[in-house]
PDB file of C-alpha atoms and ligand atoms in Angstrom:
ATOM      1  CA  MET B 116       0.000   0.000   0.000  1.00 84.00           C
ATOM      2  CA  LYS B 117       1.383   3.370  -0.982  1.00 87.00           C
ATOM      3  CA  ILE B 118       1.531   5.876   1.860  1.00 97.00           C
ATOM      4  CA  TYR B 119       1.721   9.564   0.980  1.00 98.00           C
ATOM      5  CA  HIS B 120       3.800  11.608   3.404  1.00 98.00           C
ATOM      6  CA  THR B 121       3.632  14.981   1.652  1.00 98.00           C
ATOM      7  CA  THR B 122       0.731  17.220   0.698  1.00 98.00           C
ATOM      8  CA  GLN B 123       2.232  17.643  -2.745  1.00 98.00           C
ATOM      9  CA  GLY B 124       2.409  13.867  -3.340  1.00 98.00           C
ATOM     10  CA  LEU B 125      -1.138  13.321  -2.085  1.00 98.00           C
ATOM     11  CA  ARG B 126      -2.560  16.214  -4.133  1.00 98.00           C
ATOM     12  CA  LYS B 127      -0.842  14.957  -7.277  1.00 98.00           C
ATOM     13  CA  LYS B 128      -2.535  11.578  -6.785  1.00 98.00           C
ATOM     14  CA  LEU B 129      -5.945  13.104  -5.971  1.00 98.00           C
ATOM     15  CA  ASP B 130      -5.765  15.531  -8.889  1.00 98.00           C
ATOM     16  CA  GLN B 131      -5.414  12.575 -11.262  1.00 98.00           C
ATOM     17  CA  LEU B 132      -8.748  11.079 -10.172  1.00 97.00           C
ATOM     18  CA  PRO B 133     -11.671  11.460 -12.598  1.00 96.00           C
ATOM     19  CA  ALA B 134     -13.548  14.739 -12.113  1.00 95.00           C
ATOM     20  CA  THR B 135     -16.661  12.787 -11.110  1.00 96.00           C
ATOM     21  CA  SER B 136     -14.909  11.093  -8.147  1.00 96.00           C
ATOM     22  CA  SER B 137     -16.194  11.734  -4.677  1.00 97.00           C
ATOM     23  CA  ILE B 138     -13.649  11.561  -1.899  1.00 98.00           C
ATOM     24  CA  GLY B 139     -14.626  10.064   1.453  1.00 98.00           C
ATOM     25  CA  PHE B 140     -12.239  10.953   4.265  1.00 98.00           C
ATOM     26  CA  VAL B 141     -11.514   9.169   7.549  1.00 99.00           C
ATOM     27  CA  PRO B 142      -9.128  11.236   9.705  1.00 99.00           C
ATOM     28  CA  THR B 143      -7.340   9.178  12.379  1.00 98.00           C
ATOM     29  CA  MET B 144      -4.379   9.251  14.707  1.00 97.00           C
ATOM     30  CA  GLY B 145      -3.480   5.659  13.801  1.00 97.00           C
ATOM     31  CA  ALA B 146      -3.433   2.649  16.160  1.00 95.00           C
ATOM     32  CA  LEU B 147      -6.350   1.524  14.036  1.00 97.00           C
ATOM     33  CA  HIS B 148      -8.950  -0.945  15.291  1.00 96.00           C
ATOM     34  CA  GLN B 149     -12.265  -2.362  14.082  1.00 97.00           C
ATOM     35  CA  GLY B 150     -14.032   0.895  14.986  1.00 97.00           C
ATOM     36  CA  HIS B 151     -11.890   2.713  12.395  1.00 98.00           C
ATOM     37  CA  VAL B 152     -12.388  -0.123   9.914  1.00 98.00           C
ATOM     38  CA  SER B 153     -16.144   0.296  10.202  1.00 98.00           C
ATOM     39  CA  LEU B 154     -15.791   4.042   9.408  1.00 98.00           C
ATOM     40  CA  VAL B 155     -13.643   3.144   6.394  1.00 98.00           C
ATOM     41  CA  LYS B 156     -16.192   0.568   5.203  1.00 98.00           C
ATOM     42  CA  THR B 157     -19.010   3.104   5.414  1.00 98.00           C
ATOM     43  CA  ALA B 158     -16.849   5.598   3.491  1.00 98.00           C
ATOM     44  CA  LEU B 159     -16.073   2.969   0.816  1.00 98.00           C
ATOM     45  CA  LYS B 160     -19.796   2.344   0.289  1.00 98.00           C
ATOM     46  CA  GLU B 161     -20.604   6.025  -0.160  1.00 98.00           C
ATOM     47  CA  ASN B 162     -17.627   7.294  -2.209  1.00 98.00           C
ATOM     48  CA  SER B 163     -15.541   6.335  -5.232  1.00 96.00           C
ATOM     49  CA  GLN B 164     -12.282   7.061  -3.371  1.00 97.00           C
ATOM     50  CA  VAL B 165     -11.392   6.899   0.307  1.00 98.00           C
ATOM     51  CA  VAL B 166      -8.522   8.726   2.006  1.00 98.00           C
ATOM     52  CA  VAL B 167      -7.438   7.752   5.525  1.00 98.00           C
ATOM     53  CA  SER B 168      -5.084  10.126   7.329  1.00 98.00           C
ATOM     54  CA  ILE B 169      -2.800   8.868  10.073  1.00 98.00           C
ATOM     55  CA  PHE B 170      -1.427  11.777  12.043  1.00 98.00           C
ATOM     56  CA  VAL B 171      -0.803  12.030  15.783  1.00 97.00           C
ATOM     57  CA  ASN B 172      -1.727  15.679  16.111  1.00 98.00           C
ATOM     58  CA  PRO B 173       0.543  17.421  18.639  1.00 98.00           C
ATOM     59  CA  THR B 174      -1.743  20.430  19.212  1.00 98.00           C
ATOM     60  CA  GLN B 175      -4.614  18.403  20.672  1.00 97.00           C
ATOM     61  CA  PHE B 176      -2.561  16.967  23.551  1.00 95.00           C
ATOM     62  CA  ASP B 177      -2.394  18.979  26.765  1.00 90.00           C
ATOM     63  CA  ASN B 178       0.241  16.648  28.162  1.00 88.00           C
ATOM     64  CA  ALA B 179       3.654  16.001  26.582  1.00 91.00           C
ATOM     65  CA  THR B 180       3.963  12.471  28.024  1.00 89.00           C
ATOM     66  CA  ASP B 181       0.568  11.507  26.654  1.00 85.00           C
ATOM     67  CA  LEU B 182       1.660  12.692  23.194  1.00 91.00           C
ATOM     68  CA  GLN B 183       4.925  10.806  23.461  1.00 91.00           C
ATOM     69  CA  LYS B 184       3.197   7.622  24.662  1.00 85.00           C
ATOM     70  CA  TYR B 185       0.507   7.671  21.992  1.00 88.00           C
ATOM     71  CA  PRO B 186       0.850   4.393  20.036  1.00 89.00           C
ATOM     72  CA  ARG B 187       2.406   4.745  16.581  1.00 94.00           C
ATOM     73  CA  THR B 188       1.817   1.589  14.566  1.00 95.00           C
ATOM     74  CA  ILE B 189       1.914   2.730  10.952  1.00 97.00           C
ATOM     75  CA  GLU B 190       2.878  -0.682   9.523  1.00 97.00           C
ATOM     76  CA  GLU B 191       0.101  -2.571  11.302  1.00 97.00           C
ATOM     77  CA  ASP B 192      -2.299   0.239  10.378  1.00 98.00           C
ATOM     78  CA  ALA B 193      -1.354   0.026   6.695  1.00 97.00           C
ATOM     79  CA  SER B 194      -1.778  -3.738   6.631  1.00 97.00           C
ATOM     80  CA  LEU B 195      -5.195  -3.537   8.342  1.00 98.00           C
ATOM     81  CA  LEU B 196      -6.296  -1.001   5.706  1.00 98.00           C
ATOM     82  CA  GLU B 197      -4.839  -3.109   2.912  1.00 97.00           C
ATOM     83  CA  LYS B 198      -6.929  -6.075   4.106  1.00 97.00           C
ATOM     84  CA  THR B 199     -10.027  -3.858   4.097  1.00 97.00           C
ATOM     85  CA  SER B 200      -9.613  -2.633   0.510  1.00 97.00           C
ATOM     86  CA  SER B 201      -6.889  -2.055  -2.030  1.00 92.00           C
ATOM     87  CA  HIS B 202      -8.482   1.257  -3.011  1.00 88.00           C
ATOM     88  CA  ILE B 203      -7.614   3.255   0.086  1.00 97.00           C
ATOM     89  CA  ILE B 204      -5.175   6.160  -0.087  1.00 98.00           C
ATOM     90  CA  VAL B 205      -3.201   6.702   3.120  1.00 98.00           C
ATOM     91  CA  PHE B 206      -1.920  10.143   4.060  1.00 98.00           C
ATOM     92  CA  ALA B 207       0.630  10.144   6.905  1.00 98.00           C
ATOM     93  CA  PRO B 208       2.193  13.609   7.030  1.00 98.00           C
ATOM     94  CA  THR B 209       4.885  14.864   9.411  1.00 98.00           C
ATOM     95  CA  PRO B 210       4.016  17.692  11.845  1.00 97.00           C
ATOM     96  CA  ALA B 211       6.094  20.082   9.684  1.00 97.00           C
ATOM     97  CA  GLU B 212       4.043  19.152   6.630  1.00 98.00           C
ATOM     98  CA  ILE B 213       0.851  20.247   8.395  1.00 98.00           C
ATOM     99  CA  TYR B 214       2.079  23.093  10.582  1.00 98.00           C
ATOM    100  CA  GLY B 215       5.330  24.302   8.993  1.00 97.00           C
ATOM    101  CA  ASN B 216       7.584  25.381  11.837  1.00 96.00           C
ATOM    102  CA  ASN B 217       4.757  26.869  13.892  1.00 95.00           C
ATOM    103  CA  ILE B 218       3.033  24.053  15.770  1.00 97.00           C
ATOM    104  CA  VAL B 219       0.202  26.031  17.350  1.00 97.00           C
ATOM    105  CA  SER B 220      -3.552  25.865  17.228  1.00 98.00           C
ATOM    106  CA  LYS B 221      -6.060  28.482  16.243  1.00 98.00           C
ATOM    107  CA  ALA B 222      -8.417  29.700  19.000  1.00 98.00           C
ATOM    108  CA  TYR B 223     -11.967  28.677  18.069  1.00 98.00           C
ATOM    109  CA  ASN B 224     -15.330  29.565  19.469  1.00 98.00           C
ATOM    110  CA  PHE B 225     -17.603  26.591  18.871  1.00 98.00           C
ATOM    111  CA  ASP B 226     -20.581  28.287  20.507  1.00 97.00           C
ATOM    112  CA  GLY B 227     -19.730  26.899  23.927  1.00 97.00           C
ATOM    113  CA  LEU B 228     -19.565  23.251  22.805  1.00 98.00           C
ATOM    114  CA  GLU B 229     -15.840  23.345  23.556  1.00 98.00           C
ATOM    115  CA  ASN B 230     -16.392  24.294  27.205  1.00 97.00           C
ATOM    116  CA  GLU B 231     -18.457  21.260  28.215  1.00 98.00           C
ATOM    117  CA  MET B 232     -17.249  17.842  29.443  1.00 98.00           C
ATOM    118  CA  GLU B 233     -13.979  16.980  27.642  1.00 97.00           C
ATOM    119  CA  GLY B 234     -13.308  20.707  27.252  1.00 96.00           C
ATOM    120  CA  LYS B 235     -13.254  21.140  31.042  1.00 96.00           C
ATOM    121  CA  HIS B 236     -10.727  18.366  31.499  1.00 93.00           C
ATOM    122  CA  ARG B 237      -8.460  18.732  28.458  1.00 93.00           C
ATOM    123  CA  GLU B 238      -7.378  22.327  28.001  1.00 93.00           C
ATOM    124  CA  GLY B 239      -7.005  23.461  24.389  1.00 96.00           C
ATOM    125  CA  HIS B 240      -7.925  20.005  23.104  1.00 97.00           C
ATOM    126  CA  PHE B 241     -10.710  21.088  20.765  1.00 98.00           C
ATOM    127  CA  ASP B 242      -8.734  24.037  19.386  1.00 98.00           C
ATOM    128  CA  GLY B 243      -6.117  21.445  18.393  1.00 98.00           C
ATOM    129  CA  VAL B 244      -8.704  19.128  16.854  1.00 98.00           C
ATOM    130  CA  GLY B 245     -10.317  22.022  14.957  1.00 98.00           C
ATOM    131  CA  THR B 246      -6.972  23.315  13.710  1.00 98.00           C
ATOM    132  CA  VAL B 247      -5.713  20.002  12.375  1.00 98.00           C
ATOM    133  CA  LEU B 248      -9.026  19.129  10.737  1.00 99.00           C
ATOM    134  CA  ASN B 249      -9.206  22.542   9.089  1.00 98.00           C
ATOM    135  CA  HIS B 250      -5.752  21.848   7.568  1.00 98.00           C
ATOM    136  CA  LEU B 251      -6.611  18.269   6.605  1.00 98.00           C
ATOM    137  CA  PHE B 252      -9.991  19.122   5.036  1.00 99.00           C
ATOM    138  CA  ARG B 253      -8.323  21.778   2.871  1.00 98.00           C
ATOM    139  CA  ILE B 254      -5.627  19.338   1.750  1.00 98.00           C
ATOM    140  CA  VAL B 255      -7.858  16.304   1.114  1.00 98.00           C
ATOM    141  CA  THR B 256     -10.968  18.207  -0.149  1.00 98.00           C
ATOM    142  CA  PRO B 257     -13.424  15.433   0.748  1.00 98.00           C
ATOM    143  CA  ALA B 258     -17.126  15.411  -0.122  1.00 98.00           C
ATOM    144  CA  LYS B 259     -17.837  13.520   3.103  1.00 98.00           C
ATOM    145  CA  ALA B 260     -15.857  12.896   6.298  1.00 99.00           C
ATOM    146  CA  TYR B 261     -16.584  10.151   8.829  1.00 99.00           C
ATOM    147  CA  PHE B 262     -16.374  10.329  12.620  1.00 98.00           C
ATOM    148  CA  GLY B 263     -17.330   7.830  15.320  1.00 98.00           C
ATOM    149  CA  GLU B 264     -19.994   8.730  17.875  1.00 98.00           C
ATOM    150  CA  LYS B 265     -17.690   7.500  20.643  1.00 98.00           C
ATOM    151  CA  ASP B 266     -16.199  10.999  20.539  1.00 98.00           C
ATOM    152  CA  PHE B 267     -19.654  12.542  20.370  1.00 98.00           C
ATOM    153  CA  GLN B 268     -18.528  15.967  21.572  1.00 98.00           C
ATOM    154  CA  GLN B 269     -15.802  15.982  18.923  1.00 98.00           C
ATOM    155  CA  LEU B 270     -18.401  15.064  16.287  1.00 98.00           C
ATOM    156  CA  GLN B 271     -20.601  18.046  17.245  1.00 98.00           C
ATOM    157  CA  ILE B 272     -17.567  20.327  17.284  1.00 98.00           C
ATOM    158  CA  VAL B 273     -16.508  19.176  13.813  1.00 99.00           C
ATOM    159  CA  ARG B 274     -20.032  20.009  12.587  1.00 98.00           C
ATOM    160  CA  SER B 275     -19.575  23.487  14.028  1.00 98.00           C
ATOM    161  CA  LEU B 276     -16.025  23.783  12.587  1.00 99.00           C
ATOM    162  CA  VAL B 277     -17.149  23.202   8.996  1.00 98.00           C
ATOM    163  CA  LYS B 278     -19.758  25.968   9.372  1.00 98.00           C
ATOM    164  CA  ILE B 279     -17.218  28.398  10.870  1.00 98.00           C
ATOM    165  CA  GLU B 280     -14.592  27.610   8.212  1.00 98.00           C
ATOM    166  CA  LYS B 281     -17.242  27.337   5.436  1.00 98.00           C
ATOM    167  CA  LEU B 282     -15.830  24.003   4.325  1.00 98.00           C
ATOM    168  CA  PRO B 283     -17.875  22.160   1.671  1.00 98.00           C
ATOM    169  CA  VAL B 284     -17.772  18.785   3.404  1.00 98.00           C
ATOM    170  CA  GLN B 285     -20.615  16.699   4.799  1.00 98.00           C
ATOM    171  CA  ILE B 286     -19.895  15.330   8.273  1.00 99.00           C
ATOM    172  CA  VAL B 287     -21.174  11.784   8.833  1.00 98.00           C
ATOM    173  CA  GLY B 288     -21.515  10.441  12.382  1.00 98.00           C
ATOM    174  CA  CYS B 289     -21.202   6.648  12.719  1.00 98.00           C
ATOM    175  CA  PRO B 290     -22.432   4.427  15.571  1.00 98.00           C
ATOM    176  CA  ILE B 291     -20.041   3.286  18.318  1.00 98.00           C
ATOM    177  CA  LEU B 292     -18.503  -0.124  17.726  1.00 97.00           C
ATOM    178  CA  ARG B 293     -18.321  -2.235  20.866  1.00 98.00           C
ATOM    179  CA  GLU B 294     -16.435  -5.300  21.976  1.00 97.00           C
ATOM    180  CA  LYS B 295     -18.561  -8.327  22.941  1.00 97.00           C
ATOM    181  CA  SER B 296     -18.542  -7.145  26.560  1.00 98.00           C
ATOM    182  CA  GLY B 297     -19.980  -3.771  25.521  1.00 98.00           C
ATOM    183  CA  LEU B 298     -16.708  -1.865  25.980  1.00 98.00           C
ATOM    184  CA  ALA B 299     -16.514   0.868  23.318  1.00 98.00           C
ATOM    185  CA  MET B 300     -13.665   0.209  20.888  1.00 97.00           C
ATOM    186  CA  SER B 301     -10.770   2.603  21.308  1.00 96.00           C
ATOM    187  CA  SER B 302      -7.048   2.735  20.537  1.00 92.00           C
ATOM    188  CA  ARG B 303      -6.551   3.146  24.275  1.00 90.00           C
ATOM    189  CA  ASN B 304      -8.052  -0.294  25.053  1.00 93.00           C
ATOM    190  CA  ALA B 305      -4.748  -1.810  23.898  1.00 89.00           C
ATOM    191  CA  ARG B 306      -3.165  -0.300  27.024  1.00 90.00           C
ATOM    192  CA  LEU B 307      -5.541  -2.190  29.371  1.00 95.00           C
ATOM    193  CA  THR B 308      -4.622  -5.468  31.080  1.00 98.00           C
ATOM    194  CA  ASN B 309      -7.035  -8.382  30.554  1.00 97.00           C
ATOM    195  CA  VAL B 310      -8.625  -7.760  33.944  1.00 98.00           C
ATOM    196  CA  GLN B 311      -8.961  -4.011  33.316  1.00 98.00           C
ATOM    197  CA  ARG B 312     -10.478  -4.685  29.929  1.00 98.00           C
ATOM    198  CA  ARG B 313     -13.072  -7.008  31.423  1.00 98.00           C
ATOM    199  CA  GLU B 314     -13.895  -4.597  34.254  1.00 98.00           C
ATOM    200  CA  ALA B 315     -14.157  -1.625  31.872  1.00 98.00           C
ATOM    201  CA  ALA B 316     -17.359  -3.127  30.453  1.00 98.00           C
ATOM    202  CA  PHE B 317     -18.942  -1.639  33.599  1.00 98.00           C
ATOM    203  CA  ILE B 318     -19.061   1.716  31.787  1.00 99.00           C
ATOM    204  CA  PHE B 319     -21.381   0.312  29.114  1.00 98.00           C
ATOM    205  CA  LYS B 320     -23.449  -1.550  31.725  1.00 98.00           C
ATOM    206  CA  THR B 321     -23.963   1.642  33.729  1.00 98.00           C
ATOM    207  CA  LEU B 322     -24.946   3.613  30.631  1.00 99.00           C
ATOM    208  CA  THR B 323     -27.423   0.860  29.739  1.00 98.00           C
ATOM    209  CA  THR B 324     -28.968   0.941  33.237  1.00 98.00           C
ATOM    210  CA  ILE B 325     -29.326   4.725  33.034  1.00 98.00           C
ATOM    211  CA  LYS B 326     -31.035   4.409  29.657  1.00 98.00           C
ATOM    212  CA  GLU B 327     -33.433   1.775  31.020  1.00 98.00           C
ATOM    213  CA  ASN B 328     -34.357   4.080  33.906  1.00 98.00           C
ATOM    214  CA  PHE B 329     -34.522   7.281  31.884  1.00 98.00           C
ATOM    215  CA  ASN B 330     -38.307   7.444  31.587  1.00 96.00           C
ATOM    216  CA  HIS B 331     -39.098   6.952  35.262  1.00 95.00           C
ATOM    217  CA  LYS B 332     -36.389   8.865  37.127  1.00 98.00           C
ATOM    218  CA  SER B 333     -35.349  12.508  37.195  1.00 98.00           C
ATOM    219  CA  ILE B 334     -32.021  13.613  35.700  1.00 98.00           C
ATOM    220  CA  PRO B 335     -30.454  14.416  39.106  1.00 98.00           C
ATOM    221  CA  ALA B 336     -31.587  10.996  40.422  1.00 98.00           C
ATOM    222  CA  LEU B 337     -30.117   9.231  37.392  1.00 98.00           C
ATOM    223  CA  THR B 338     -26.854  11.140  37.776  1.00 98.00           C
ATOM    224  CA  ARG B 339     -26.639  10.213  41.456  1.00 98.00           C
ATOM    225  CA  MET B 340     -27.390   6.598  40.560  1.00 98.00           C
ATOM    226  CA  ALA B 341     -24.510   6.456  38.055  1.00 98.00           C
ATOM    227  CA  GLU B 342     -22.069   8.272  40.348  1.00 98.00           C
ATOM    228  CA  GLU B 343     -22.942   5.946  43.217  1.00 98.00           C
ATOM    229  CA  ALA B 344     -22.438   2.865  41.019  1.00 98.00           C
ATOM    230  CA  PHE B 345     -18.960   4.102  40.052  1.00 98.00           C
ATOM    231  CA  ARG B 346     -18.123   4.935  43.669  1.00 98.00           C
ATOM    232  CA  LYS B 347     -18.767   1.296  44.578  1.00 98.00           C
ATOM    233  CA  ASN B 348     -16.605  -0.003  41.744  1.00 98.00           C
ATOM    234  CA  PRO B 349     -12.962  -0.425  42.814  1.00 98.00           C
ATOM    235  CA  HIS B 350     -11.713  -0.880  39.227  1.00 98.00           C
ATOM    236  CA  LEU B 351     -12.697   2.478  37.745  1.00 98.00           C
ATOM    237  CA  ARG B 352     -12.283   6.088  38.822  1.00 98.00           C
ATOM    238  CA  LEU B 353     -15.052   8.300  37.499  1.00 98.00           C
ATOM    239  CA  GLU B 354     -14.009  11.688  36.121  1.00 98.00           C
ATOM    240  CA  TYR B 355     -17.489  12.773  35.114  1.00 98.00           C
ATOM    241  CA  PHE B 356     -20.937  11.421  34.393  1.00 98.00           C
ATOM    242  CA  GLU B 357     -23.296  13.830  32.675  1.00 98.00           C
ATOM    243  CA  ILE B 358     -26.674  13.764  31.038  1.00 98.00           C
ATOM    244  CA  ALA B 359     -26.658  16.486  28.415  1.00 98.00           C
ATOM    245  CA  HIS B 360     -28.692  17.796  25.513  1.00 98.00           C
ATOM    246  CA  ALA B 361     -27.266  16.062  22.415  1.00 98.00           C
ATOM    247  CA  ASN B 362     -26.997  19.275  20.363  1.00 97.00           C
ATOM    248  CA  THR B 363     -25.913  21.934  22.861  1.00 97.00           C
ATOM    249  CA  LEU B 364     -24.037  19.438  25.113  1.00 98.00           C
ATOM    250  CA  LYS B 365     -25.197  21.508  28.073  1.00 98.00           C
ATOM    251  CA  THR B 366     -25.832  19.522  31.249  1.00 97.00           C
ATOM    252  CA  ALA B 367     -29.547  18.844  31.497  1.00 97.00           C
ATOM    253  CA  LYS B 368     -31.283  19.676  34.763  1.00 94.00           C
ATOM    254  CA  ARG B 369     -34.770  18.519  33.943  1.00 94.00           C
ATOM    255  CA  LYS B 370     -36.248  16.678  30.990  1.00 97.00           C
ATOM    256  CA  GLN B 371     -37.931  18.653  28.273  1.00 96.00           C
ATOM    257  CA  LYS B 372     -40.424  16.983  25.985  1.00 94.00           C
ATOM    258  CA  ASN B 373     -38.955  15.662  22.698  1.00 95.00           C
ATOM    259  CA  ALA B 374     -35.448  16.967  23.444  1.00 97.00           C
ATOM    260  CA  PRO B 375     -32.582  14.599  22.536  1.00 98.00           C
ATOM    261  CA  TYR B 376     -30.540  13.569  25.568  1.00 98.00           C
ATOM    262  CA  ARG B 377     -27.344  11.567  25.900  1.00 98.00           C
ATOM    263  CA  ALA B 378     -25.377  10.257  28.849  1.00 98.00           C
ATOM    264  CA  PHE B 379     -21.608  10.799  28.827  1.00 98.00           C
ATOM    265  CA  VAL B 380     -18.869   9.160  30.902  1.00 98.00           C
ATOM    266  CA  ALA B 381     -15.132   9.641  31.351  1.00 98.00           C
ATOM    267  CA  ALA B 382     -13.423   7.233  33.740  1.00 98.00           C
ATOM    268  CA  PHE B 383      -9.931   6.000  34.458  1.00 98.00           C
ATOM    269  CA  SER B 384      -8.935   2.380  34.520  1.00 98.00           C
ATOM    270  CA  GLY B 385      -5.491   2.640  36.091  1.00 97.00           C
ATOM    271  CA  GLU B 386      -3.773   5.322  34.001  1.00 92.00           C
ATOM    272  CA  VAL B 387      -5.946   4.807  30.955  1.00 92.00           C
ATOM    273  CA  ARG B 388      -8.696   7.352  30.411  1.00 93.00           C
ATOM    274  CA  LEU B 389     -11.796   5.923  28.755  1.00 97.00           C
ATOM    275  CA  ILE B 390     -14.828   7.766  27.415  1.00 98.00           C
ATOM    276  CA  ASP B 391     -18.216   6.516  26.264  1.00 98.00           C
ATOM    277  CA  ASN B 392     -21.741   7.801  25.722  1.00 99.00           C
ATOM    278  CA  MET B 393     -25.225   6.618  24.864  1.00 98.00           C
ATOM    279  CA  ALA B 394     -28.394   8.152  23.416  1.00 98.00           C
ATOM    280  CA  LEU B 395     -31.154   8.119  26.043  1.00 98.00           C
ATOM    281  CA  THR B 396     -34.033   9.237  23.851  1.00 96.00           C
TER     282      THR B 396
HETATM  283  O1  LIG M  72     -10.544  11.339  16.811  1.00 51.33           O
HETATM  284  C1  LIG M  72      -9.363  11.408  16.481  1.00 51.33           C
HETATM  285  O2  LIG M  72      -8.665  10.387  16.266  1.00 51.33           O
HETATM  286  C2  LIG M  72      -8.683  12.770  16.324  1.00 51.33           C
HETATM  287  O3  LIG M  72      -9.179  13.656  17.267  1.00 51.33           O
HETATM  288  C3  LIG M  72      -8.804  13.343  14.893  1.00 51.33           C
HETATM  289  C4  LIG M  72     -10.258  13.583  14.519  1.00 51.33           C
HETATM  290  C5  LIG M  72      -8.159  12.393  13.920  1.00 51.33           C
HETATM  291  C6  LIG M  72      -8.077  14.692  14.822  1.00 51.33           C
HETATM  292  O4  LIG M  72      -6.718  14.569  15.093  1.00 51.33           O
END
């Protein structure tokens, strides 16, 4: 599989495609798993050409060690993509290729979406995500781009980004892929021991219980119920549990008729931070 490392090389390839081609784009940071493969498969169904980027974006990390420790498995990633289809174009640029010699992010205002949940715990994270995607969208020029609902806040922010930057790309949200136990697939799961991996399924189980109780309990009662369940679990340390409006991502205090709600969790298993969420309505 040919991997393009420069914008010039990638553009040359893309510019040779027939004018009628539609490019589907799956941006990733590598360490690919079946969740990514499912995004790629959806993109392959809906487009004549699919580009997957593999780029560990320095500006979205608020912690240098985390950035350094992020798994880089380009060969395994390329072979997983090769097995999926021989028609995928891989773009794996260097930081200099994307940022030149100024590795900084732009300051965005995503209408407050950036200040909720993940935004409170990972300073500057969404500015970094917005900045790199703005660069990548302009390089790849996709008709559609695919994002997993596991990072639901990111998905809503990307929808806001393309409006702010007036980018002609359709953002497609794809359902969370789960392991048999219910654990949401994530590159970070590879860092869990077998026991941690088994115990982490508790996150999905708690979300499921909250969903089952959604119609007959108040939002504060449901929140207390989830927090209490985590308190009793010695394997996971809860960072936050929130029930929020799916569009504004603002914490919901009481239910409003026909409004879309979702429950969101961030919890640590040892040093590994896991996030998950579930639609409640
Ligand atoms: O979700 C991710 O892997 C990253 O945040 C993304 C969208 C590839 C931007 O670096």
